PDB file of C-alpha atoms in Angstrom:
ATOM      1  CA  UNK A 283     -30.378  40.452 142.455  1.00 37.00           C
ATOM      2  CA  UNK A 284     -30.795  40.737 138.726  1.00 38.00           C
ATOM      3  CA  UNK A 285     -33.716  39.261 136.782  1.00 39.00           C
ATOM      4  CA  UNK A 286     -31.424  38.321 133.915  1.00 35.00           C
ATOM      5  CA  UNK A 287     -33.925  36.254 131.969  1.00 33.00           C
ATOM      6  CA  UNK A 288     -35.300  39.432 130.368  1.00 33.00           C
ATOM      7  CA  UNK A 289     -32.057  39.783 128.421  1.00 30.00           C
ATOM      8  CA  UNK A 290     -32.016  36.320 126.894  1.00 34.00           C
ATOM      9  CA  UNK A 291     -35.596  35.556 125.920  1.00 35.00           C
ATOM     10  CA  UNK A 292     -36.935  32.220 124.673  1.00 37.00           C
ATOM     11  CA  UNK A 293     -34.091  31.581 122.220  1.00 36.00           C
ATOM     12  CA  UNK A 294     -31.831  30.474 125.067  1.00 41.00           C
ATOM     13  CA  UNK A 295     -34.483  28.350 126.794  1.00 46.00           C
ATOM     14  CA  UNK A 296     -34.680  30.294 130.037  1.00 51.00           C
ATOM     15  CA  UNK A 297     -38.055  31.029 131.617  1.00 60.00           C
ATOM     16  CA  UNK A 298     -39.690  33.374 134.049  1.00 69.00           C
ATOM     17  CA  UNK A 299     -39.836  31.823 137.534  1.00 69.00           C
ATOM     18  CA  UNK A 300     -43.581  32.456 137.555  1.00 72.00           C
ATOM     19  CA  UNK A 301     -43.921  29.761 134.880  1.00 85.00           C
ATOM     20  CA  UNK A 302     -43.253  27.033 137.460  1.00 93.00           C
ATOM     21  CA  UNK A 303     -46.481  25.067 138.003  1.00 96.00           C
ATOM     22  CA  UNK A 304     -48.622  25.946 140.993  1.00 96.00           C
ATOM     23  CA  UNK A 305     -48.530  23.583 143.971  1.00 97.00           C
ATOM     24  CA  UNK A 306     -51.532  21.302 144.648  1.00 96.00           C
ATOM     25  CA  UNK A 307     -52.989  23.845 147.078  1.00 96.00           C
ATOM     26  CA  UNK A 308     -52.672  26.650 144.505  1.00 96.00           C
ATOM     27  CA  UNK A 309     -49.708  28.392 146.104  1.00 96.00           C
ATOM     28  CA  UNK A 310     -46.721  29.375 143.974  1.00 95.00           C
ATOM     29  CA  UNK A 311     -43.030  28.966 144.639  1.00 95.00           C
ATOM     30  CA  UNK A 312     -41.338  32.380 144.721  1.00 92.00           C
ATOM     31  CA  UNK A 313     -37.978  32.090 142.983  1.00 92.00           C
ATOM     32  CA  UNK A 314     -35.558  34.992 142.663  1.00 89.00           C
ATOM     33  CA  UNK A 315     -33.014  34.633 139.870  1.00 86.00           C
ATOM     34  CA  UNK A 316     -29.360  35.360 140.532  1.00 77.00           C
ATOM     35  CA  UNK A 317     -26.782  37.783 139.235  1.00 74.00           C
ATOM     36  CA  UNK A 318     -25.704  36.498 135.816  1.00 70.00           C
ATOM     37  CA  UNK A 319     -22.269  38.125 136.077  1.00 70.00           C
ATOM     38  CA  UNK A 320     -21.557  36.018 139.181  1.00 75.00           C
ATOM     39  CA  UNK A 321     -23.586  32.845 138.613  1.00 70.00           C
ATOM     40  CA  UNK A 322     -23.582  32.565 134.808  1.00 69.00           C
ATOM     41  CA  UNK A 323     -26.227  30.075 133.578  1.00 69.00           C
ATOM     42  CA  UNK A 324     -26.879  28.973 137.184  1.00 69.00           C
ATOM     43  CA  UNK A 325     -28.558  32.329 137.774  1.00 68.00           C
ATOM     44  CA  UNK A 326     -31.625  31.518 135.685  1.00 79.00           C
ATOM     45  CA  UNK A 327     -34.664  29.235 135.695  1.00 88.00           C
ATOM     46  CA  UNK A 328     -34.467  27.136 132.529  1.00 86.00           C
ATOM     47  CA  UNK A 329     -37.093  25.361 130.461  1.00 90.00           C
ATOM     48  CA  UNK A 330     -36.060  21.990 131.857  1.00 93.00           C
ATOM     49  CA  UNK A 331     -36.966  23.144 135.372  1.00 94.00           C
ATOM     50  CA  UNK A 332     -40.549  23.776 134.298  1.00 94.00           C
ATOM     51  CA  UNK A 333     -40.860  20.259 132.892  1.00 96.00           C
ATOM     52  CA  UNK A 334     -39.151  18.618 135.864  1.00 97.00           C
ATOM     53  CA  UNK A 335     -41.504  20.389 138.287  1.00 97.00           C
ATOM     54  CA  UNK A 336     -44.483  19.340 136.162  1.00 97.00           C
ATOM     55  CA  UNK A 337     -43.343  15.733 136.434  1.00 98.00           C
ATOM     56  CA  UNK A 338     -42.810  16.004 140.199  1.00 98.00           C
ATOM     57  CA  UNK A 339     -46.320  17.422 140.556  1.00 98.00           C
ATOM     58  CA  UNK A 340     -47.695  14.376 138.724  1.00 97.00           C
ATOM     59  CA  UNK A 341     -45.554  12.086 140.912  1.00 97.00           C
ATOM     60  CA  UNK A 342     -46.224  13.853 144.224  1.00 97.00           C
ATOM     61  CA  UNK A 343     -47.056  10.571 145.992  1.00 96.00           C
ATOM     62  CA  UNK A 344     -43.612   9.270 145.048  1.00 94.00           C
ATOM     63  CA  UNK A 345     -41.909  12.364 146.494  1.00 97.00           C
ATOM     64  CA  UNK A 346     -43.909  12.846 149.698  1.00 97.00           C
ATOM     65  CA  UNK A 347     -41.916  11.691 152.718  1.00 97.00           C
ATOM     66  CA  UNK A 348     -38.786  10.904 150.677  1.00 96.00           C
ATOM     67  CA  UNK A 349     -35.214  12.187 150.633  1.00 97.00           C
ATOM     68  CA  UNK A 350     -34.315  14.175 147.501  1.00 98.00           C
ATOM     69  CA  UNK A 351     -30.889  15.264 146.232  1.00 98.00           C
ATOM     70  CA  UNK A 352     -30.638  17.951 143.554  1.00 98.00           C
ATOM     71  CA  UNK A 353     -27.413  18.271 141.574  1.00 97.00           C
ATOM     72  CA  UNK A 354     -26.611  21.586 139.873  1.00 93.00           C
ATOM     73  CA  UNK A 355     -29.379  23.311 141.771  1.00 94.00           C
ATOM     74  CA  UNK A 356     -28.766  26.862 140.490  1.00 91.00           C
ATOM     75  CA  UNK A 357     -31.651  28.900 141.909  1.00 93.00           C
ATOM     76  CA  UNK A 358     -32.888  25.892 143.886  1.00 95.00           C
ATOM     77  CA  UNK A 359     -36.243  25.868 142.069  1.00 96.00           C
ATOM     78  CA  UNK A 360     -36.644  22.117 141.510  1.00 97.00           C
ATOM     79  CA  UNK A 361     -35.370  20.959 144.891  1.00 98.00           C
ATOM     80  CA  UNK A 362     -37.516  23.503 146.699  1.00 98.00           C
ATOM     81  CA  UNK A 363     -40.503  22.401 144.643  1.00 98.00           C
ATOM     82  CA  UNK A 364     -39.899  18.854 145.934  1.00 98.00           C
ATOM     83  CA  UNK A 365     -39.812  20.201 149.497  1.00 98.00           C
ATOM     84  CA  UNK A 366     -43.105  21.989 148.940  1.00 98.00           C
ATOM     85  CA  UNK A 367     -44.610  18.708 147.669  1.00 98.00           C
ATOM     86  CA  UNK A 368     -43.830  17.072 151.009  1.00 98.00           C
ATOM     87  CA  UNK A 369     -40.352  15.583 150.729  1.00 98.00           C
ATOM     88  CA  UNK A 370     -38.988  15.003 154.232  1.00 97.00           C
ATOM     89  CA  UNK A 371     -35.394  15.907 153.315  1.00 98.00           C
ATOM     90  CA  UNK A 372     -34.028  17.951 150.405  1.00 98.00           C
ATOM     91  CA  UNK A 373     -30.385  18.735 149.688  1.00 98.00           C
ATOM     92  CA  UNK A 374     -29.549  21.424 147.125  1.00 98.00           C
ATOM     93  CA  UNK A 375     -26.027  21.129 145.715  1.00 96.00           C
ATOM     94  CA  UNK A 376     -23.926  23.078 143.240  1.00 94.00           C
ATOM     95  CA  UNK A 377     -20.257  23.824 142.702  1.00 88.00           C
ATOM     96  CA  UNK A 378     -17.381  22.851 140.451  1.00 77.00           C
ATOM     97  CA  UNK A 379     -16.820  26.444 139.330  1.00 80.00           C
ATOM     98  CA  UNK A 380     -16.930  29.932 140.849  1.00 83.00           C
ATOM     99  CA  UNK A 381     -20.333  30.448 139.205  1.00 77.00           C
ATOM    100  CA  UNK A 382     -21.677  27.201 140.653  1.00 77.00           C
ATOM    101  CA  UNK A 383     -20.519  28.060 144.156  1.00 84.00           C
ATOM    102  CA  UNK A 384     -21.933  31.591 143.808  1.00 84.00           C
ATOM    103  CA  UNK A 385     -25.338  30.173 142.924  1.00 90.00           C
ATOM    104  CA  UNK A 386     -25.545  28.510 146.351  1.00 94.00           C
ATOM    105  CA  UNK A 387     -26.168  31.943 147.867  1.00 92.00           C
ATOM    106  CA  UNK A 388     -29.162  32.397 145.548  1.00 92.00           C
ATOM    107  CA  UNK A 389     -30.474  28.920 146.429  1.00 94.00           C
ATOM    108  CA  UNK A 390     -30.120  29.697 150.159  1.00 95.00           C
ATOM    109  CA  UNK A 391     -32.065  32.934 149.823  1.00 93.00           C
ATOM    110  CA  UNK A 392     -34.814  31.163 147.885  1.00 95.00           C
ATOM    111  CA  UNK A 393     -34.985  28.408 150.512  1.00 97.00           C
ATOM    112  CA  UNK A 394     -35.450  31.025 153.222  1.00 96.00           C
ATOM    113  CA  UNK A 395     -38.074  32.913 151.189  1.00 94.00           C
ATOM    114  CA  UNK A 396     -40.193  29.800 150.594  1.00 96.00           C
ATOM    115  CA  UNK A 397     -39.867  27.889 153.866  1.00 96.00           C
ATOM    116  CA  UNK A 398     -43.516  28.498 154.787  1.00 97.00           C
ATOM    117  CA  UNK A 399     -44.478  26.249 151.854  1.00 97.00           C
ATOM    118  CA  UNK A 400     -43.232  23.082 153.563  1.00 97.00           C
ATOM    119  CA  UNK A 401     -43.640  21.392 156.928  1.00 95.00           C
ATOM    120  CA  UNK A 402     -41.410  22.322 159.834  1.00 95.00           C
ATOM    121  CA  UNK A 403     -40.368  18.664 159.811  1.00 95.00           C
ATOM    122  CA  UNK A 404     -38.917  18.989 156.300  1.00 97.00           C
ATOM    123  CA  UNK A 405     -35.161  19.465 156.283  1.00 98.00           C
ATOM    124  CA  UNK A 406     -33.746  21.661 153.506  1.00 98.00           C
ATOM    125  CA  UNK A 407     -29.972  21.986 153.228  1.00 97.00           C
ATOM    126  CA  UNK A 408     -27.745  23.842 150.758  1.00 97.00           C
ATOM    127  CA  UNK A 409     -24.364  22.159 150.274  1.00 96.00           C
ATOM    128  CA  UNK A 410     -21.407  22.579 147.888  1.00 95.00           C
ATOM    129  CA  UNK A 411     -20.635  19.542 145.747  1.00 95.00           C
ATOM    130  CA  UNK A 412     -18.491  19.103 142.644  1.00 94.00           C
ATOM    131  CA  UNK A 413     -19.482  16.393 140.145  1.00 94.00           C
ATOM    132  CA  UNK A 414     -17.116  13.449 140.021  1.00 95.00           C
ATOM    133  CA  UNK A 415     -15.935  13.800 143.606  1.00 95.00           C
ATOM    134  CA  UNK A 416     -16.846  11.159 146.229  1.00 94.00           C
ATOM    135  CA  UNK A 417     -19.989  11.911 148.194  1.00 95.00           C
ATOM    136  CA  UNK A 418     -19.459  12.595 151.873  1.00 91.00           C
ATOM    137  CA  UNK A 419     -21.441  10.758 154.526  1.00 88.00           C
ATOM    138  CA  UNK A 420     -23.875  13.684 154.714  1.00 90.00           C
ATOM    139  CA  UNK A 421     -24.788  13.208 151.030  1.00 93.00           C
ATOM    140  CA  UNK A 422     -26.348   9.779 151.270  1.00 91.00           C
ATOM    141  CA  UNK A 423     -29.614   7.978 151.875  1.00 92.00           C
ATOM    142  CA  UNK A 424     -31.562   9.542 149.005  1.00 95.00           C
ATOM    143  CA  UNK A 425     -34.644   8.043 147.366  1.00 95.00           C
ATOM    144  CA  UNK A 426     -34.599  10.437 144.425  1.00 97.00           C
ATOM    145  CA  UNK A 427     -31.817  12.333 142.644  1.00 97.00           C
ATOM    146  CA  UNK A 428     -32.938  15.126 140.308  1.00 98.00           C
ATOM    147  CA  UNK A 429     -31.300  17.550 137.908  1.00 97.00           C
ATOM    148  CA  UNK A 430     -32.617  20.150 135.487  1.00 95.00           C
ATOM    149  CA  UNK A 431     -30.806  20.908 132.214  1.00 90.00           C
ATOM    150  CA  UNK A 432     -27.482  19.680 133.595  1.00 91.00           C
ATOM    151  CA  UNK A 433     -26.759  17.896 130.324  1.00 86.00           C
ATOM    152  CA  UNK A 434     -27.189  20.939 128.120  1.00 76.00           C
ATOM    153  CA  UNK A 435     -24.072  23.016 128.510  1.00 69.00           C
ATOM    154  CA  UNK A 436     -20.558  21.654 129.069  1.00 79.00           C
ATOM    155  CA  UNK A 437     -19.879  18.361 127.301  1.00 87.00           C
ATOM    156  CA  UNK A 438     -16.615  18.130 129.227  1.00 90.00           C
ATOM    157  CA  UNK A 439     -18.568  17.811 132.486  1.00 92.00           C
ATOM    158  CA  UNK A 440     -20.799  14.942 131.337  1.00 95.00           C
ATOM    159  CA  UNK A 441     -18.545  12.092 132.463  1.00 95.00           C
ATOM    160  CA  UNK A 442     -18.063  13.607 135.928  1.00 95.00           C
ATOM    161  CA  UNK A 443     -21.842  14.078 136.233  1.00 95.00           C
ATOM    162  CA  UNK A 444     -22.514  10.488 135.184  1.00 96.00           C
ATOM    163  CA  UNK A 445     -19.892   9.215 137.631  1.00 96.00           C
ATOM    164  CA  UNK A 446     -21.710  10.987 140.461  1.00 96.00           C
ATOM    165  CA  UNK A 447     -25.071   9.564 139.375  1.00 96.00           C
ATOM    166  CA  UNK A 448     -23.579   6.068 139.153  1.00 94.00           C
ATOM    167  CA  UNK A 449     -22.182   6.396 142.688  1.00 94.00           C
ATOM    168  CA  UNK A 450     -25.578   7.329 144.104  1.00 93.00           C
ATOM    169  CA  UNK A 451     -27.180   4.369 142.344  1.00 93.00           C
ATOM    170  CA  UNK A 452     -24.503   1.969 143.614  1.00 90.00           C
ATOM    171  CA  UNK A 453     -24.809   3.244 147.182  1.00 86.00           C
ATOM    172  CA  UNK A 454     -28.580   2.834 147.228  1.00 80.00           C
ATOM    173  CA  UNK A 455     -29.197  -0.060 144.853  1.00 67.00           C
ATOM    174  CA  UNK A 456     -32.917  -0.661 144.424  1.00 68.00           C
ATOM    175  CA  UNK A 457     -33.878   2.297 146.602  1.00 81.00           C
ATOM    176  CA  UNK A 458     -32.814   5.289 144.529  1.00 92.00           C
ATOM    177  CA  UNK A 459     -34.193   6.750 141.324  1.00 94.00           C
ATOM    178  CA  UNK A 460     -32.472   9.338 139.100  1.00 96.00           C
ATOM    179  CA  UNK A 461     -34.718  11.621 137.016  1.00 97.00           C
ATOM    180  CA  UNK A 462     -33.463  14.551 134.976  1.00 97.00           C
ATOM    181  CA  UNK A 463     -34.814  16.941 132.370  1.00 96.00           C
ATOM    182  CA  UNK A 464     -33.072  17.937 129.144  1.00 93.00           C
ATOM    183  CA  UNK A 465     -34.144  20.857 126.982  1.00 89.00           C
ATOM    184  CA  UNK A 466     -33.233  19.984 123.378  1.00 87.00           C
ATOM    185  CA  UNK A 467     -31.058  22.527 121.617  1.00 74.00           C
ATOM    186  CA  UNK A 468     -30.157  22.013 117.968  1.00 61.00           C
ATOM    187  CA  UNK A 469     -28.334  25.261 117.281  1.00 54.00           C
ATOM    188  CA  UNK A 470     -24.788  26.545 117.594  1.00 48.00           C
ATOM    189  CA  UNK A 471     -22.379  24.516 119.721  1.00 42.00           C
ATOM    190  CA  UNK A 472     -25.160  22.112 120.740  1.00 43.00           C
ATOM    191  CA  UNK A 473     -25.759  20.809 117.207  1.00 44.00           C
ATOM    192  CA  UNK A 474     -24.436  17.552 115.754  1.00 43.00           C
ATOM    193  CA  UNK A 475     -23.736  16.911 112.113  1.00 44.00           C
ATOM    194  CA  UNK A 476     -26.652  15.372 110.167  1.00 48.00           C
ATOM    195  CA  UNK A 477     -26.439  11.637 109.533  1.00 47.00           C
ATOM    196  CA  UNK A 478     -28.386   8.956 107.707  1.00 48.00           C
ATOM    197  CA  UNK A 479     -29.847  11.411 105.235  1.00 44.00           C
ATOM    198  CA  UNK A 480     -31.453  13.481 107.968  1.00 50.00           C
ATOM    199  CA  UNK A 481     -30.890  17.094 106.995  1.00 42.00           C
ATOM    200  CA  UNK A 482     -32.081  18.516 110.295  1.00 52.00           C
ATOM    201  CA  UNK A 483     -29.601  19.408 113.003  1.00 56.00           C
ATOM    202  CA  UNK A 484     -29.401  16.956 115.879  1.00 74.00           C
ATOM    203  CA  UNK A 485     -28.863  17.620 119.577  1.00 85.00           C
ATOM    204  CA  UNK A 486     -25.151  16.828 119.825  1.00 85.00           C
ATOM    205  CA  UNK A 487     -24.931  17.681 123.509  1.00 88.00           C
ATOM    206  CA  UNK A 488     -27.572  15.104 124.434  1.00 90.00           C
ATOM    207  CA  UNK A 489     -25.906  12.518 122.213  1.00 91.00           C
ATOM    208  CA  UNK A 490     -22.606  13.145 123.992  1.00 92.00           C
ATOM    209  CA  UNK A 491     -24.325  12.669 127.360  1.00 94.00           C
ATOM    210  CA  UNK A 492     -25.720   9.292 126.268  1.00 93.00           C
ATOM    211  CA  UNK A 493     -22.231   8.154 125.258  1.00 94.00           C
ATOM    212  CA  UNK A 494     -20.637   9.319 128.524  1.00 94.00           C
ATOM    213  CA  UNK A 495     -23.388   7.584 130.496  1.00 94.00           C
ATOM    214  CA  UNK A 496     -22.316   4.276 128.945  1.00 93.00           C
ATOM    215  CA  UNK A 497     -18.752   4.853 130.097  1.00 94.00           C
ATOM    216  CA  UNK A 498     -20.088   5.202 133.643  1.00 94.00           C
ATOM    217  CA  UNK A 499     -22.143   2.004 133.283  1.00 93.00           C
ATOM    218  CA  UNK A 500     -25.497   3.759 133.074  1.00 94.00           C
ATOM    219  CA  UNK A 501     -28.464   3.407 130.777  1.00 92.00           C
ATOM    220  CA  UNK A 502     -30.501   6.475 129.810  1.00 93.00           C
ATOM    221  CA  UNK A 503     -34.202   6.033 129.128  1.00 94.00           C
ATOM    222  CA  UNK A 504     -36.532   8.791 127.960  1.00 95.00           C
ATOM    223  CA  UNK A 505     -39.841   8.132 129.702  1.00 96.00           C
ATOM    224  CA  UNK A 506     -41.709  11.351 128.927  1.00 96.00           C
ATOM    225  CA  UNK A 507     -41.644  14.194 126.414  1.00 95.00           C
ATOM    226  CA  UNK A 508     -42.886  17.643 127.385  1.00 95.00           C
ATOM    227  CA  UNK A 509     -43.314  20.954 125.620  1.00 93.00           C
ATOM    228  CA  UNK A 510     -42.828  24.364 127.195  1.00 91.00           C
ATOM    229  CA  UNK A 511     -44.138  26.697 124.538  1.00 87.00           C
ATOM    230  CA  UNK A 512     -42.313  25.601 121.399  1.00 87.00           C
ATOM    231  CA  UNK A 513     -39.400  24.068 123.308  1.00 88.00           C
ATOM    232  CA  UNK A 514     -39.129  20.284 123.610  1.00 90.00           C
ATOM    233  CA  UNK A 515     -37.945  18.768 126.861  1.00 93.00           C
ATOM    234  CA  UNK A 516     -37.164  15.104 127.557  1.00 94.00           C
ATOM    235  CA  UNK A 517     -37.603  13.595 130.998  1.00 95.00           C
ATOM    236  CA  UNK A 518     -34.987  10.871 131.324  1.00 95.00           C
ATOM    237  CA  UNK A 519     -34.255   8.218 133.918  1.00 95.00           C
ATOM    238  CA  UNK A 520     -30.799   6.813 134.602  1.00 89.00           C
ATOM    239  CA  UNK A 521     -30.205   3.325 135.911  1.00 86.00           C
ATOM    240  CA  UNK A 522     -27.320   0.964 136.563  1.00 77.00           C
ATOM    241  CA  UNK A 523     -27.323  -1.679 133.822  1.00 57.00           C
ATOM    242  CA  UNK A 524     -25.291  -4.221 135.805  1.00 54.00           C
ATOM    243  CA  UNK A 525     -27.722  -3.968 138.726  1.00 52.00           C
ATOM    244  CA  UNK A 526     -30.660  -4.500 136.374  1.00 49.00           C
ATOM    245  CA  UNK A 527     -29.016  -7.591 134.898  1.00 46.00           C
ATOM    246  CA  UNK A 528     -28.350  -9.016 138.356  1.00 48.00           C
ATOM    247  CA  UNK A 529     -31.931  -8.396 139.466  1.00 51.00           C
ATOM    248  CA  UNK A 530     -33.233  -9.944 136.281  1.00 48.00           C
ATOM    249  CA  UNK A 531     -31.429 -13.244 136.583  1.00 47.00           C
ATOM    250  CA  UNK A 532     -31.832 -13.444 140.349  1.00 49.00           C
ATOM    251  CA  UNK A 533     -35.592 -13.208 140.031  1.00 52.00           C
ATOM    252  CA  UNK A 534     -35.564 -15.474 136.941  1.00 50.00           C
ATOM    253  CA  UNK A 535     -38.966 -14.440 135.670  1.00 57.00           C
ATOM    254  CA  UNK A 536     -39.842 -14.211 132.011  1.00 60.00           C
ATOM    255  CA  UNK A 537     -41.641 -10.906 132.525  1.00 62.00           C
ATOM    256  CA  UNK A 538     -38.619  -9.321 134.172  1.00 58.00           C
ATOM    257  CA  UNK A 539     -36.303 -10.562 131.433  1.00 58.00           C
ATOM    258  CA  UNK A 540     -38.623  -9.321 128.728  1.00 65.00           C
ATOM    259  CA  UNK A 541     -38.788  -5.870 130.352  1.00 64.00           C
ATOM    260  CA  UNK A 542     -35.005  -5.700 130.630  1.00 62.00           C
ATOM    261  CA  UNK A 543     -34.466  -6.746 127.023  1.00 64.00           C
ATOM    262  CA  UNK A 544     -36.835  -3.980 125.936  1.00 66.00           C
ATOM    263  CA  UNK A 545     -34.748  -1.517 127.972  1.00 63.00           C
ATOM    264  CA  UNK A 546     -31.557  -2.831 126.361  1.00 61.00           C
ATOM    265  CA  UNK A 547     -33.028  -2.461 122.878  1.00 62.00           C
ATOM    266  CA  UNK A 548     -34.229   1.086 123.622  1.00 63.00           C
ATOM    267  CA  UNK A 549     -30.761   1.987 124.840  1.00 58.00           C
ATOM    268  CA  UNK A 550     -29.120   0.346 121.837  1.00 56.00           C
ATOM    269  CA  UNK A 551     -31.255   2.467 119.509  1.00 58.00           C
ATOM    270  CA  UNK A 552     -30.278   5.617 121.429  1.00 57.00           C
ATOM    271  CA  UNK A 553     -26.609   4.722 121.112  1.00 52.00           C
ATOM    272  CA  UNK A 554     -26.904   3.960 117.436  1.00 53.00           C
ATOM    273  CA  UNK A 555     -28.518   7.374 116.950  1.00 50.00           C
ATOM    274  CA  UNK A 556     -25.695   8.971 118.911  1.00 51.00           C
ATOM    275  CA  UNK A 557     -23.063   7.220 116.804  1.00 50.00           C
ATOM    276  CA  UNK A 558     -21.830   5.401 119.894  1.00 47.00           C
ATOM    277  CA  UNK A 559     -23.146   1.865 119.545  1.00 43.00           C
ATOM    278  CA  UNK A 560     -19.692   0.421 120.185  1.00 42.00           C
ATOM    279  CA  UNK A 561     -19.769   2.001 123.643  1.00 39.00           C
ATOM    280  CA  UNK A 562     -22.885   0.017 124.495  1.00 35.00           C
ATOM    281  CA  UNK A 563     -21.143  -3.325 124.069  1.00 33.00           C
ATOM    282  CA  UNK A 564     -18.512  -2.297 126.598  1.00 32.00           C
ATOM    283  CA  UNK A 565     -21.168  -2.102 129.327  1.00 33.00           C
ATOM    284  CA  UNK A 566     -21.922  -5.807 129.184  1.00 27.00           C
TER     285      UNK A 566
END
C-alpha cells in the first residue's frame, strides 16, 4: 500500500495516521493508508477523522457497549477507534463508486491488523453500502452513526447522504444519534461567494450540505469546534426535526419547548447564512 499523504501535505487537510489520539490505555490504532490511484480520497486519513476520534475519546462512556455504523469509512480509522473504545458492534461501510468499494479492502486489512485492541466479544464487519439506497436488515439497530469529512467533497452526493441519515433516524427514533465531522475548506471548488459585506471566502460545500439536509427533513447543529493544527473542524449532530416536534408537544413541558425553539433558531441562522432560509420553512 501507498502512504499517499506525503504527496498532499496539510493544504489538502489529510493527516498522518499516527496523529489519531491514543486510546485510554495508551495504545495507538495502527492505520495503513490505501492506494490513492485505486481509492482516491478514501485512501487517506483526513483532518476530520482526528477530530471525530477526539470527540469519541471524550464520549467513551456513550460508545462503550453500543452499536456503531460508520458511513464512508475509507481506511476504517474512526469506526475501528470506536471498536477499540469498547463498542459491542461496529459496521464499516463504503461504496457508491469504484474508489469507495476499493477502500473496503483497506478497511478490512486495518480491522485485521488492530483486532487485538478490542474485546473478542466486539463484532466488526466491513460491508458495501451506497448512500441513498435502502438499508438492508443487517444494517440496523445502531445507537450511533458516524462519518468523517463526508460532507467535504461531492456536493452532488449530499442529498443521498442525508437521505441515508434520515432513514437511520426514522428506523431508530429516540435511540440513535448521528455525529459527523467537517473540515472547513474555503478555497477552490469548496468556496462560496462572499455575502453581506463579508470579504472572506465561505465554505460553500458545508452550506450546500445544510441546505440538502433540510430537503431530507434534518436539522444540523454544530455542537463543538476543534482545531487540528491550523485547520478548523466542526463536530455536527443531525436530528429529525419532525420527531423533535412530536416529542416536544407530547411531553408538553416548557423546558423541552424552550430547548427545541433554541434549536430551531440555531438552524434558522445556519440556513440564513447558507442562503437557504426558504428551505427551512418547507420542513415545518
